Amino acid sequence: MLKVENLKVNFGGIEAVKGISFDVKEGEIVTLIGSNGAGKTTTLRTIAGVVRPASGKITFDGEDITSIEPSSIVKKGITLCPEGRRIFPDMTVLENIKIGAYLREDDLSADIERCHRLFPILKERSNQLAGTLSGGEQQMLAVARSLMSKPKIMMLDEPSLGLAPIIVKNIFDIIKTINDEGVTILLIEQNANMALRIADKAYVLETGHITIEGTGKELLTNPKIKEAYLGKKN
Amino acid sequence: MNLFLQHALTGISVGGCYALIAIGYTLVYGILRLINFAHGDIFMVAGYFMIFSFAVMPFPVAIIVTLVATTVLGIMIEKFAYAPLRSAPRMSVMISAIGVSYLLQNLATYLFTALPKAYPAIPGLKKVITIGNISTSLVTILTPIITIVLVMILLWLVNKTKIGLSMRAVSRDYEAASLMGIKLNKTISFTFAVGSLLAAVGSILYFTDRMTVQPFSGALPGLKCFVAAVFGGIGSIPGALLGGFFIGVCETIIKAVGLSTFSDAFTFIVLIIMLLIRPTGLFGEKNIDKV
Ligand SMILES: Nc1ncnc2c1ncn2[C@@H]1O[C@H](COP(=O)(O)OP(=O)(O)O)[C@@H](O)[C@H]1O
Ligand SMILES: [Mg+2]
């Protein structure tokens, strides 16, 4: 469904992504794990069209989408739930949800209901300014906002960042639910343990290169991964 | 008492014009974090648009031509002088804005000479109206009314419509707005269009009262309106409205008590005091810098 081939991205003189390839099949949960600065965020921002690659090719459902405008990417059914949530703090919770559907002209009520079903707290907080929500609630809002574009594939950049374990669990459960409802997931995490547990396929990104790939289960038991990313030593 | 009312009315009227211009500064600052130094000169060019269109067409058409031409001018300035610098440091955009300001002033001098040109009298606007013991012209009464109606429409536009939603989103976070599918350039163009349109309305009301336009007519009002926007809290529409009225009324009172020479300096004293005691202005955002 989504295919990245030999993608290279530079910032000034710095090579942030040094030629990576991976693909995401329809219906899967794919995760890209890697430590800080590995190039994960840059990869997703490039797919979303807000960063231009130096070279490489991105295709979606067979169509070349390299370097097209972010709004066209959203229209094709790709959404990015960005690192650090980036909700609009001085808009209400409901406005934030609605802005996720910015490019849609059809009736939103069924999708707003879906968001409220997945995240009941957002319904209660509808008219509150989004900036006043807790970190976990803001992350839920960011996911709900992304969902409003009716994506075929949702990319999530470190949704667990800075959140308490119980809330992380909650968010991962919801990611799983969204996937079960038919949305393909491309998930980036430093929290490798949680990500690998729900992933069908996983890639490890190290300083701009993919070094290991396999199913979520394989990587969970891979000794190298255990040592470097799961904080356990055998 | 009558004299006081008379001056208050004049002040509110001038203040209305200032408010319309101040909103242009505030809108552009809100979305680009740029002080659009060319804004006062857009206002001046709108004056010339009116003079030349009025000479060859009936006045309602001339008004429309002026409004449209000024709006297009604002969009063009953004497209050619600011948009190419979208990812450049903010200082470069600021320098570009100063450049556009000089360009407009010098172009006007070159094309129309530095001599003041007579501003046309729009039929009816200068009609004298007497209420009780106060007599004033229609434009003086009309200005604050038009200002407030336009601000109400603008607030509705920003807070209740889809394009307004995109303006608020882009003001806050370019990248998050892009990820929603909002087109930055389109939204920024629209913001310049609105700011310039309001400046054109302000220009018609202001010059109808002043009766002449010259190439530097925009410089001082531009600076004063910038101060009005800072006073109200740059980025805030109600702030710009209040700031415009405040500067207009104070200036008129200072003139009325015989301190005309001091009235322009007053504006800048307001700026300095405000920056010292409350840099974010009356309704300013707390964290004014983009994250
Ligand atoms: N806007 C930017 N300008 C310059 N360098 C950047 C920018 N964004 C990321 N980088 C650099 O690119 C590399 C990869 O960053 P990033 O993609 O954010 O990694 P990750 O998300 O895996 O932590 C880092 O070395 C980072 O410093
Ligand atoms: Mg990152």
XYZ file of C-alpha atoms and ligand atoms in Angstrom:
553
model
C 0.000 0.000 0.000
C 2.701 2.478 1.072
C 6.146 1.888 -0.316
C 9.289 3.862 0.456
C 12.325 3.238 -1.757
C 15.829 4.442 -1.078
C 14.633 7.620 0.608
C 17.250 10.240 1.408
C 16.557 13.478 3.261
C 19.018 16.258 4.058
C 18.759 19.321 6.258
C 21.376 21.753 5.056
C 24.488 19.635 5.158
C 23.128 17.012 7.548
C 21.914 13.717 6.170
C 18.987 12.854 8.407
C 17.759 9.848 6.395
C 20.367 8.018 4.370
C 18.514 5.855 1.901
C 15.879 3.738 3.587
C 13.337 1.383 2.053
C 10.342 -0.258 3.637
C 6.768 -1.031 2.809
C 3.461 -1.144 4.583
C 0.759 -3.564 3.477
C -2.912 -2.787 3.708
C -4.417 -3.594 7.101
C -1.083 -4.034 8.861
C 0.419 -2.313 11.829
C 4.002 -1.507 10.920
C 6.393 0.027 13.369
C 9.632 1.891 12.907
C 11.672 1.873 16.080
C 14.941 3.588 16.766
C 16.673 5.818 19.235
C 16.563 9.579 19.351
C 17.875 11.255 16.198
C 17.690 8.110 14.071
C 15.559 9.875 11.441
C 12.110 8.501 12.299
C 10.279 11.814 12.470
C 11.970 13.044 9.307
C 10.821 9.924 7.472
C 7.171 10.497 8.421
C 7.289 14.228 7.695
C 8.680 13.439 4.264
C 5.896 10.979 3.533
C 3.380 13.612 4.692
C 4.852 16.118 2.240
C 6.035 18.767 4.705
C 9.687 17.938 4.026
C 11.133 17.401 0.530
C 13.420 14.410 0.057
C 16.829 14.705 -1.616
C 16.143 11.519 -3.518
C 14.120 8.330 -3.384
C 10.570 7.422 -4.178
C 7.364 7.143 -2.174
C 4.400 5.343 -3.707
C 0.906 4.909 -2.353
C -1.423 2.348 -3.929
C 0.997 2.241 -6.848
C 0.946 5.983 -7.428
C 4.070 8.126 -7.074
C 3.433 10.634 -4.278
C 7.022 11.856 -3.770
C 7.120 15.628 -3.201
C 3.437 16.325 -3.754
C 1.698 18.902 -1.558
C 0.658 17.959 1.989
C -2.983 18.687 1.174
C -2.918 16.213 -1.740
C -1.365 13.600 0.546
C -4.200 14.050 3.034
C -6.721 13.772 0.192
C -5.224 10.455 -0.873
C -5.917 9.043 2.576
C -2.618 9.465 4.421
C -2.582 11.290 7.722
C 0.217 12.089 10.142
C -0.426 12.445 13.843
C 2.709 14.468 14.566
C 5.360 14.197 17.231
C 4.505 16.355 20.224
C 0.768 16.188 19.301
C 0.655 19.729 17.816
C -2.989 20.259 18.659
C -4.280 23.837 18.310
C -4.279 25.026 21.928
C -6.460 28.107 21.485
C -9.213 26.270 19.641
C -11.823 24.201 21.420
C -11.613 20.427 21.527
C -14.482 20.186 19.054
C -12.864 22.676 16.666
C -9.685 20.611 16.791
C -11.647 17.501 15.890
C -13.410 19.298 13.054
C -10.248 20.786 11.609
C -9.000 17.253 11.023
C -11.749 17.002 8.423
C -10.713 20.268 6.781
C -10.693 18.879 3.249
C -13.977 17.004 3.554
C -17.253 18.448 2.353
C -19.539 15.620 3.496
C -21.408 15.198 6.767
C -19.097 14.809 9.758
C -21.536 13.759 12.457
C -20.913 10.001 12.167
C -17.153 10.502 12.401
C -17.394 12.898 15.310
C -19.474 10.247 17.054
C -16.824 7.651 16.276
C -14.180 9.881 17.895
C -16.394 10.373 20.934
C -16.942 6.624 21.172
C -13.197 5.948 21.059
C -12.363 8.836 23.380
C -15.355 9.598 25.623
C -13.350 12.224 27.509
C -13.206 14.373 24.360
C -16.983 14.516 24.266
C -17.120 15.813 27.819
C -14.480 18.408 26.991
C -15.949 19.499 23.648
C -16.114 23.203 24.424
C -12.973 23.447 26.481
C -9.845 25.007 24.951
C -7.553 22.220 23.806
C -4.548 23.837 25.476
C -6.096 23.146 28.868
C -6.202 19.363 28.354
C -3.721 17.037 30.047
C -0.931 15.497 27.971
C -2.770 12.204 27.569
C -5.986 13.945 26.556
C -4.085 16.058 24.041
C -2.620 12.895 22.507
C -6.116 11.409 22.251
C -7.288 14.616 20.627
C -4.427 14.465 18.133
C -5.376 10.904 17.200
C -9.052 11.831 16.923
C -8.163 14.821 14.752
C -6.138 12.614 12.400
C -8.969 10.114 12.239
C -11.362 12.812 11.033
C -9.697 12.921 7.612
C -10.986 9.351 7.079
C -7.488 8.031 6.441
C -6.590 4.770 4.771
C -3.302 4.895 6.591
C -2.501 6.694 9.821
C 1.075 7.516 10.715
C 1.692 8.115 14.410
C 4.892 9.720 15.668
C 5.671 8.665 19.225
C 2.164 8.754 20.637
C 3.470 7.515 23.993
C 5.949 10.369 24.446
C 5.867 11.726 27.985
C 2.743 9.849 29.048
C 2.081 7.691 32.118
C 2.158 3.908 31.447
C -1.562 3.476 32.070
C -2.398 6.119 29.479
C 0.110 4.656 27.035
C -1.676 1.322 27.366
C -4.991 3.028 26.703
C -3.662 4.760 23.588
C -2.124 1.572 22.215
C -5.436 -0.247 22.749
C -7.156 2.455 20.738
C -4.537 2.265 17.974
C -5.288 -1.448 17.810
C -9.026 -0.737 17.643
C -8.546 1.796 14.857
C -6.518 -0.814 12.974
C -9.244 -3.422 13.515
C -11.718 -0.957 12.015
C -9.681 -1.032 8.803
C -7.088 1.728 9.061
C -3.512 0.732 8.247
C -1.032 1.967 10.850
C 2.558 3.154 10.549
C 3.783 3.677 14.088
C 7.006 5.255 15.250
C 8.178 4.600 18.751
C 11.072 4.802 21.130
C 8.902 2.729 23.436
C 9.846 -0.382 21.468
C 8.283 -2.895 23.799
C 4.710 -1.683 23.391
C 5.109 -1.030 19.680
C 6.537 -4.463 18.880
C 3.738 -6.184 20.781
C 1.059 -4.810 18.482
C 3.110 -4.683 15.262
C 2.744 -7.108 12.350
C 5.984 -5.887 10.875
C 8.831 -3.904 12.384
C 11.907 -2.045 11.186
C 14.787 -0.735 13.234
C 16.184 2.613 12.123
C 19.685 3.561 13.263
C 21.262 6.891 12.254
C 19.460 7.068 8.956
C 19.706 3.377 7.969
C 17.391 0.409 8.464
C 19.449 -2.222 10.244
C 16.976 -4.920 11.266
C 13.551 -5.930 10.024
C 11.125 -8.688 10.875
C 7.764 -9.385 12.444
C 6.948 -7.778 15.763
C 7.393 -11.123 17.542
C 10.765 -11.818 15.925
C 12.115 -8.480 16.981
C 10.782 -8.835 20.509
C 12.944 -11.928 20.943
C 15.936 -10.680 18.969
C 18.836 -10.407 21.438
C 20.270 -7.264 19.813
C 16.947 -5.505 20.120
C 16.492 -6.679 23.660
C 19.771 -5.150 24.590
C 19.507 -1.886 22.686
C 15.810 -1.048 22.836
C 14.058 -3.113 25.466
C 16.499 -2.438 28.248
C 16.982 -6.135 29.038
C 20.185 -8.091 28.878
C 20.493 -11.829 28.331
C -19.736 70.400 26.710
C -20.700 70.770 23.074
C -17.143 71.433 22.171
C -16.119 68.324 24.034
C -18.706 66.189 22.198
C -17.590 67.675 18.932
C -13.986 66.708 19.596
C -14.934 63.298 20.920
C -16.826 62.619 17.717
C -13.899 63.720 15.571
C -11.582 61.560 17.661
C -13.772 58.501 17.359
C -13.986 59.043 13.630
C -10.234 59.324 13.118
C -9.883 56.389 15.487
C -12.175 54.308 13.292
C -9.875 54.854 10.311
C -6.873 54.007 12.460
C -8.601 50.846 13.646
C -9.235 49.675 10.078
C -5.553 50.081 9.259
C -4.362 48.655 12.575
C -6.295 45.447 11.866
C -4.174 44.933 8.747
C -1.001 45.047 10.852
C -2.483 42.698 13.404
C -3.747 40.123 10.907
C -0.465 39.942 9.033
C 1.538 39.822 12.225
C -0.721 37.056 13.514
C -0.097 34.850 10.518
C 3.480 35.690 9.426
C 4.946 37.239 12.605
C 5.844 40.097 10.278
C 5.355 43.815 10.774
C 4.205 44.749 7.313
C 5.949 48.097 6.972
C 4.355 48.563 3.556
C 0.839 48.591 5.010
C 0.671 52.385 5.484
C 1.803 52.803 1.887
C -0.861 50.421 0.624
C -3.282 52.773 2.341
C -1.665 55.728 0.523
C -1.795 53.986 -2.870
C -5.487 53.278 -2.239
C -5.861 57.063 -2.071
C -4.403 57.422 -5.577
C -6.517 54.543 -6.883
C -9.569 56.491 -5.791
C -8.382 59.778 -7.308
C -7.734 58.210 -10.704
C -10.737 55.926 -10.872
C -13.055 58.692 -9.703
C -11.860 60.882 -12.561
C -13.130 58.460 -15.174
C -16.049 56.562 -13.652
C -19.149 57.146 -11.563
C -18.337 57.145 -7.846
C -19.904 53.816 -6.823
C -17.833 52.068 -9.492
C -14.746 54.050 -8.463
C -15.187 52.883 -4.874
C -15.419 49.267 -5.969
C -12.414 49.625 -8.273
C -10.419 51.151 -5.398
C -11.344 48.342 -3.022
C -10.545 45.621 -5.556
C -7.299 47.216 -6.782
C -6.012 47.698 -3.233
C -6.859 44.110 -2.334
C -5.006 42.858 -5.408
C -2.045 45.102 -4.556
C -1.840 43.555 -1.072
C -1.964 40.023 -2.501
C 0.729 40.854 -5.064
C 3.072 42.358 -2.479
C 2.783 39.201 -0.426
C 3.282 36.955 -3.424
C 6.340 38.722 -4.823
C 8.043 40.248 -1.787
C 7.228 37.942 1.129
C 6.241 34.485 -0.124
C 9.647 33.761 -1.735
C 11.183 34.379 1.696
C 8.906 31.939 3.502
C 11.728 29.903 4.977
C 14.236 32.759 5.254
C 15.014 34.342 8.627
C 12.357 36.749 9.798
C 14.756 39.672 9.543
C 14.994 39.197 5.760
C 11.224 39.428 5.379
C 11.201 42.542 7.535
C 13.841 44.151 5.308
C 11.808 43.190 2.270
C 8.779 44.911 3.844
C 10.778 48.099 4.417
C 11.918 47.875 0.802
C 8.351 47.583 -0.471
C 7.390 50.593 1.629
C 10.108 52.751 0.037
C 9.303 51.340 -3.380
C 5.641 52.378 -3.115
C 6.525 55.845 -1.810
C 9.105 56.465 -4.516
C 6.985 54.988 -7.250
C 4.144 57.292 -6.222
C 6.515 60.279 -6.189
C 7.839 59.365 -9.612
C 4.434 58.745 -11.176
C 2.314 61.382 -9.464
C 4.921 63.922 -8.173
C 5.290 64.828 -4.522
C 2.651 67.544 -4.774
C -0.557 66.801 -2.891
C -3.396 65.747 -5.178
C -6.973 66.670 -4.384
C -9.045 63.761 -3.125
C -12.458 63.571 -4.765
C -15.512 64.475 -2.754
C -17.760 61.459 -2.754
C -21.301 62.835 -3.114
C -23.119 62.984 0.184
C -20.220 62.047 2.431
C -19.276 65.619 3.255
C -22.867 66.653 3.878
C -23.148 68.601 7.119
C -25.363 67.041 9.729
C -26.637 68.868 12.769
C -27.666 67.030 15.896
C -28.680 69.415 18.669
C -25.877 71.934 18.813
C -23.268 69.765 17.187
C -22.730 69.922 13.500
C -20.503 67.510 11.709
C -20.130 65.850 8.353
C -21.743 62.574 7.479
C -18.383 60.842 7.032
C -17.465 61.598 10.645
C -20.528 59.771 11.899
C -20.336 57.034 9.319
C -16.697 56.094 9.955
C -17.036 54.531 13.420
C -20.250 52.762 12.350
C -18.627 51.261 9.258
C -15.595 50.316 11.335
C -17.596 48.480 13.950
C -19.753 46.677 11.382
C -16.649 45.569 9.459
C -14.954 44.366 12.636
C -18.043 42.348 13.533
C -18.048 40.757 10.089
C -14.330 40.059 10.422
C -14.750 38.422 13.830
C -17.497 36.249 12.411
C -15.264 35.341 9.476
C -12.324 34.415 11.693
C -14.272 32.531 14.332
C -17.129 30.914 12.463
C -16.082 30.129 8.920
C -13.808 27.537 7.412
C -11.356 30.039 5.955
C -11.263 31.692 9.403
C -10.485 28.321 10.953
C -7.581 27.910 8.563
C -6.332 31.430 9.392
C -6.331 30.590 13.083
C -4.615 27.264 12.446
C -1.889 28.776 10.255
C -1.331 31.582 12.798
C -0.644 28.998 15.420
C 1.321 26.248 13.687
C 2.263 26.116 9.980
C 3.153 22.468 9.961
C 0.165 21.215 11.928
C -2.079 23.305 9.665
C -0.465 21.774 6.551
C -1.007 18.305 7.965
C -4.726 19.081 8.144
C -4.646 19.778 4.407
C -4.745 23.572 4.798
C -2.887 25.411 2.038
C -0.511 27.912 3.616
C -0.092 30.197 0.619
C -3.789 30.440 -0.010
C -4.513 31.244 3.622
C -1.742 33.851 3.819
C -2.929 35.473 0.560
C -6.434 35.648 1.936
C -5.163 37.336 5.099
C -3.347 39.983 3.054
C -6.467 40.465 0.956
C -8.600 41.139 4.027
C -6.014 43.484 5.578
C -5.649 45.461 2.359
C -9.388 45.651 1.783
C -9.885 47.144 5.239
C -7.025 49.586 4.602
C -8.794 50.642 1.396
C -12.019 51.322 3.282
C -10.010 53.236 5.894
C -8.307 55.150 3.111
C -11.580 56.278 1.537
C -12.951 57.471 4.870
C -9.688 59.110 5.960
C -8.879 60.973 2.767
C -12.465 62.118 2.293
C -11.892 63.945 5.544
C -8.340 65.166 4.747
C -9.033 66.034 1.099
C -5.474 65.544 -0.276
C -3.126 62.631 -0.927
C 0.649 62.764 -1.435
C 3.238 59.954 -1.626
C 4.044 60.145 2.089
C 0.434 60.359 3.270
C 0.633 56.768 4.440
C 3.809 56.997 6.480
C 2.624 58.696 9.636
C -0.871 57.139 9.800
C 0.826 53.809 9.149
C 3.136 54.250 12.106
C 0.307 55.425 14.343
C -1.812 52.434 13.405
C 1.082 50.136 14.054
C 1.275 51.675 17.518
C -2.492 51.202 17.874
C -2.062 47.518 17.043
C 0.776 47.129 19.544
C -1.248 48.996 22.158
C -4.199 46.646 21.764
C -1.931 43.619 21.618
C -0.581 42.765 18.204
C -2.352 39.700 16.819
C -5.675 40.647 18.454
C -8.517 42.059 16.345
C -10.503 43.614 19.229
C -7.180 44.970 20.476
C -6.531 46.736 17.173
C -10.043 48.206 17.235
C -9.609 49.531 20.754
C -6.081 50.743 20.032
C -7.270 52.626 16.944
C -10.014 54.408 18.844
C -7.703 55.158 21.760
C -5.006 56.752 19.608
C -7.583 58.659 17.549
C -9.388 60.112 20.567
C -6.231 61.007 22.513
C -4.697 62.672 19.498
C -7.800 64.768 18.891
C -8.020 65.826 22.528
C -4.352 66.831 22.534
C -4.922 68.924 19.424
C -8.051 70.444 20.914
C -6.250 71.700 23.997
C -3.761 73.505 21.774
C -0.859 71.065 21.781
C -1.019 70.140 18.072
C 2.740 69.982 17.734
C 2.818 67.383 20.455
C 0.068 65.119 19.100
C 2.272 62.974 16.854
C 4.905 62.569 19.524
C 2.162 61.406 21.849
C 1.605 58.251 19.791
C 5.187 57.231 20.236
C 5.141 57.982 23.930
C 2.205 55.569 24.117
C 4.277 52.981 22.258
C 7.234 53.327 24.605
C 5.121 53.255 27.747
C 3.178 50.245 26.539
C 6.310 48.347 25.590
C 7.760 49.086 28.997
C 4.818 48.159 31.185
C 2.969 45.600 29.086
C 4.794 44.500 25.959
C 2.004 42.163 24.924
C -0.529 45.026 24.761
C -4.037 45.001 26.175
C -5.218 41.737 24.629
C -1.906 40.336 23.477
C -0.978 36.684 23.384
C 1.271 35.699 26.246
C 3.814 33.738 24.236
C 4.099 35.888 21.189
C 6.868 33.961 19.525
C 6.068 31.043 17.298
C 6.943 27.705 18.802
N 14.422 20.789 10.809
C 15.638 20.234 10.973
N 16.760 20.936 10.675
C 17.986 20.398 10.822
N 18.201 19.153 11.254
C 17.156 18.393 11.574
C 15.808 18.896 11.447
N 14.949 17.916 11.830
C 15.718 16.872 12.170
N 17.029 17.142 12.026
C 18.154 16.221 12.287
O 17.905 15.025 11.586
C 18.236 13.907 12.383
C 17.021 12.990 12.520
O 16.042 13.636 13.301
P 14.587 13.051 13.550
O 14.022 12.623 12.266
O 13.823 14.045 14.340
O 14.908 11.776 14.446
P 13.974 10.925 15.402
O 12.555 11.282 15.150
O 14.295 9.518 15.042
O 14.394 11.247 16.795
C 18.750 14.437 13.697
O 20.158 14.439 13.646
C 18.208 15.832 13.748
O 19.064 16.666 14.478
Mg 11.212 12.004 16.457
